[in-house]
Amino acid sequence: MQNFSFKKPTEFIFGKDVENEAGSYLKKYNANKVLIHYGAGSVVKSGLLGRVEESLKKEGVSYVLLGGAVPNPVDSLVYEGIELCRKENVDFILAVGGGSAIDSAKAIAVGVPYEGDFWNLFDQKAPVGKALPVATVLTIPAAGSEASSATVITKMSNPPLKRSLVHDAMIPVFSLMNPELNYTLPAYQTACGVVDMTSHVLERYFTTTKGVEITDRLCEAVILTIIKEAPIAIKDPNNYEARANLTWAGTIAHDGTVGVGRMPDWGTHMLEHELSAMYNVAHGAGLAVMFPAWMEYVYEEDLDRFVRFAENIWGIEHKGDKKETALAGIKAIKEFFKSIGMPTSFEELGAKREDIPALIEVLKINTGGSFSNFKKLDMEDARKIYEIAAR
Amino acid sequence: MQNFSFKKPTEFIFGKDVENEAGSYLKKYNANKVLIHYGAGSVVKSGLLGRVEESLKKEGVSYVLLGGAVPNPVDSLVYEGIELCRKENVDFILAVGGGSAIDSAKAIAVGVPYEGDFWNLFDQKAPVGKALPVATVLTIPAAGSEASSATVITKMSNPPLKRSLVHDAMIPVFSLMNPELNYTLPAYQTACGVVDMTSHVLERYFTTTKGVEITDRLCEAVILTIIKEAPIAIKDPNNYEARANLTWAGTIAHDGTVGVGRMPDWGTHMLEHELSAMYNVAHGAGLAVMFPAWMEYVYEEDLDRFVRFAENIWGIEHKGDKKETALAGIKAIKEFFKSIGMPTSFEELGAKREDIPALIEVLKINTGGSFSNFKKLDMEDARKIYEIAAR
């Protein structure tokens, strides 16, 4: 086990109707002027935004609104949010939505106190200093952004650049999580979230660190929960228990709990980022295609790890041939993704084999030419993994 | 799943040599004058106290010392600590030790700003207001006190009264956790810790709340880890990985992670508290006796839960007869406790059947006559459970 430090300062308020407490929690955390940042019209149409506004008014907390956050959130709205916050003397940002609205809110939060172009922070030209405090009302369990220190923003240059930024200053102060808000999520979007949270665990599970039984078991616990609850939530969207279990699984998957003491991988996320940047496909759908492809390429690096994955997560009986068991595990996760309606190939995703060189080109810019930990990957490895996905 | 709020503000610094960072973390958290509170002479003899003092001196953090915390920490030392803190203008308490030193430190921390007799807080005659900040250097993984909001103190009256107090103000600000500090723990004490942390999970696992798959799985993950690592640590006390996994399992077991969204039980802890108050036996040893006895008495309340316990934790094949499977699970945990050298009966513990009426008498004072959640227990139930343990 590696040395680690772990701090999870977010206050989670979880359950039915908790969105109505937005105002009182903002007051508790000394917000004076809030930017409520949200995405799609669904937050407006469903009445959620109205309820949140009402709770702020009730507590006398003043605010301004900024909608329009899109999946794979883009730099233009971040610039707009930064300007608005400065003009309105905003001192607290409340994101209402899923990972996109929260990630966009986090980028605004670090951008406001930084005097230069906020993209410098994502470009590692400048370090993150301070950030406005961020809180969330979570509507989509998936990205884990309600508890994480990370954000991913796409710069709409040509080619688009998708970059992540990680800093403790962006960890939400509090997150209001009502699983009922997920009832209206379409099956496809629910499934994308399921793949996203599963992937957050897998990026940590496939590690070169030995002797970390506790986080191995915690990883397995979260994925076993997801495998049980996802089909229920997709078939019966108003099933509170299934939605609640998935929602909390999504948080645990990415708040550090399942990652302490070990070296994570993150290779598949990097491979996927280029897909969603180029085709604007949902991150979860891209991961459903890339994770099995990555596994197929790297599994012989540590057969025992893949045997454990097959046995403890998929209940596959290991009869002695490690390669056979490992491949059965990879087949099982691919079938699970397929069973919840996810694509598992370039074709189903709408990606094209002939674009692989272009994908590699941007990947090289974003990674500096090598990345990942479970197996160190270079651009030739990446090409082969994309080829497996395009098969 | 029940609505919940969850906040885990402690900063954990985990790994080799982290005790040397005590001074810098105290400085980070603005300590001016520190009470270093510890227990047995082993902290002195091993050189640990010296290293901690050195790290405070290096950072220019001044301090006073108070040793003498005993297992099942007592009120007299708490009074002494409160007086010392007031006299020396202490504004931060650093506990160096296991659950006893930490619990004692927490009681001092709530006692200093309270003007009356601190026992009023434990007697529920007055609410907890403020507390001095507490931090820990953990030497024994067991109680989970390094991350919890709870403390247990024994008032040395006749009969002795063992009471717990729970308040967020007592959650440690930071905890320095070096698993190497456990190398010198004797096998018996290691095993007591193992039972203690296992029990913290079981008190939450046996719940009447339905549909909480995520925390069910997390509970199972922690116990599976303990079952694997405990025999290794006992056989090979200097095995870093085993010690590290147990240490972190002990924290996760009691920091709320495995308890969210569900009603916990805590009946066995209440039954045990009377044993350790009367005989001054180690809390873990008492739990090893009382948990299987409690299980045997209550298992028919929810056979499915006990079948799951048998299958998912002990790998027992369920052949159709729920009662049979449930009893096999109970037998398995008793055997596990026995295998690590723990007592599983009154006799082995040094407790006496004829004391049961006296135990019940104090239990009645401490619980008001009924307690527990999985099965509501009254004094007659308690008597029968003690009888099972005394068999």
JSON list of C-alpha atoms in Angstrom, two decimals, chain B residues 26 31 33-37 81 85 90-95 101 104-110 112 132-136:
[
{"chain": "B", "resi": 26, "resn": "LEU", "atom": "CA", "xyz": [-0.80, 21.23, 14.14]},
{"chain": "B", "resi": 31, "resn": "ALA", "atom": "CA", "xyz": [-2.70, 25.17, 17.17]},
{"chain": "B", "resi": 33, "resn": "LYS", "atom": "CA", "xyz": [-0.76, 25.42, 22.80]},
{"chain": "B", "resi": 34, "resn": "VAL", "atom": "CA", "xyz": [-1.26, 21.69, 22.62]},
{"chain": "B", "resi": 35, "resn": "LEU", "atom": "CA", "xyz": [-2.10, 19.04, 25.20]},
{"chain": "B", "resi": 36, "resn": "ILE", "atom": "CA", "xyz": [-0.42, 15.80, 24.15]},
{"chain": "B", "resi": 37, "resn": "HIS", "atom": "CA", "xyz": [-2.54, 13.12, 25.76]},
{"chain": "B", "resi": 81, "resn": "GLY", "atom": "CA", "xyz": [-7.08, 16.96, 31.74]},
{"chain": "B", "resi": 85, "resn": "CYS", "atom": "CA", "xyz": [-5.98, 22.62, 29.76]},
{"chain": "B", "resi": 90, "resn": "VAL", "atom": "CA", "xyz": [-4.44, 24.80, 25.80]},
{"chain": "B", "resi": 91, "resn": "ASP", "atom": "CA", "xyz": [-6.35, 25.31, 22.53]},
{"chain": "B", "resi": 92, "resn": "PHE", "atom": "CA", "xyz": [-5.72, 21.98, 20.76]},
{"chain": "B", "resi": 93, "resn": "ILE", "atom": "CA", "xyz": [-5.53, 18.36, 21.96]},
{"chain": "B", "resi": 94, "resn": "LEU", "atom": "CA", "xyz": [-3.35, 15.76, 20.31]},
{"chain": "B", "resi": 95, "resn": "ALA", "atom": "CA", "xyz": [-4.10, 12.19, 21.37]},
{"chain": "B", "resi": 101, "resn": "ALA", "atom": "CA", "xyz": [-6.29, 7.94, 24.66]},
{"chain": "B", "resi": 104, "resn": "SER", "atom": "CA", "xyz": [-10.21, 10.45, 26.84]},
{"chain": "B", "resi": 105, "resn": "ALA", "atom": "CA", "xyz": [-8.91, 13.36, 24.75]},
{"chain": "B", "resi": 106, "resn": "LYS", "atom": "CA", "xyz": [-12.36, 13.93, 23.23]},
{"chain": "B", "resi": 107, "resn": "ALA", "atom": "CA", "xyz": [-13.98, 14.04, 26.66]},
{"chain": "B", "resi": 108, "resn": "ILE", "atom": "CA", "xyz": [-11.40, 16.59, 27.80]},
{"chain": "B", "resi": 109, "resn": "ALA", "atom": "CA", "xyz": [-12.04, 18.55, 24.60]},
{"chain": "B", "resi": 110, "resn": "VAL", "atom": "CA", "xyz": [-15.78, 18.94, 25.26]},
{"chain": "B", "resi": 112, "resn": "VAL", "atom": "CA", "xyz": [-12.87, 22.43, 28.76]},
{"chain": "B", "resi": 132, "resn": "LEU", "atom": "CA", "xyz": [-11.36, 22.12, 21.59]},
{"chain": "B", "resi": 133, "resn": "PRO", "atom": "CA", "xyz": [-10.12, 20.69, 18.29]},
{"chain": "B", "resi": 134, "resn": "VAL", "atom": "CA", "xyz": [-8.75, 17.16, 18.61]},
{"chain": "B", "resi": 135, "resn": "ALA", "atom": "CA", "xyz": [-6.18, 15.38, 16.42]},
{"chain": "B", "resi": 136, "resn": "THR", "atom": "CA", "xyz": [-4.66, 11.93, 16.73]}
]
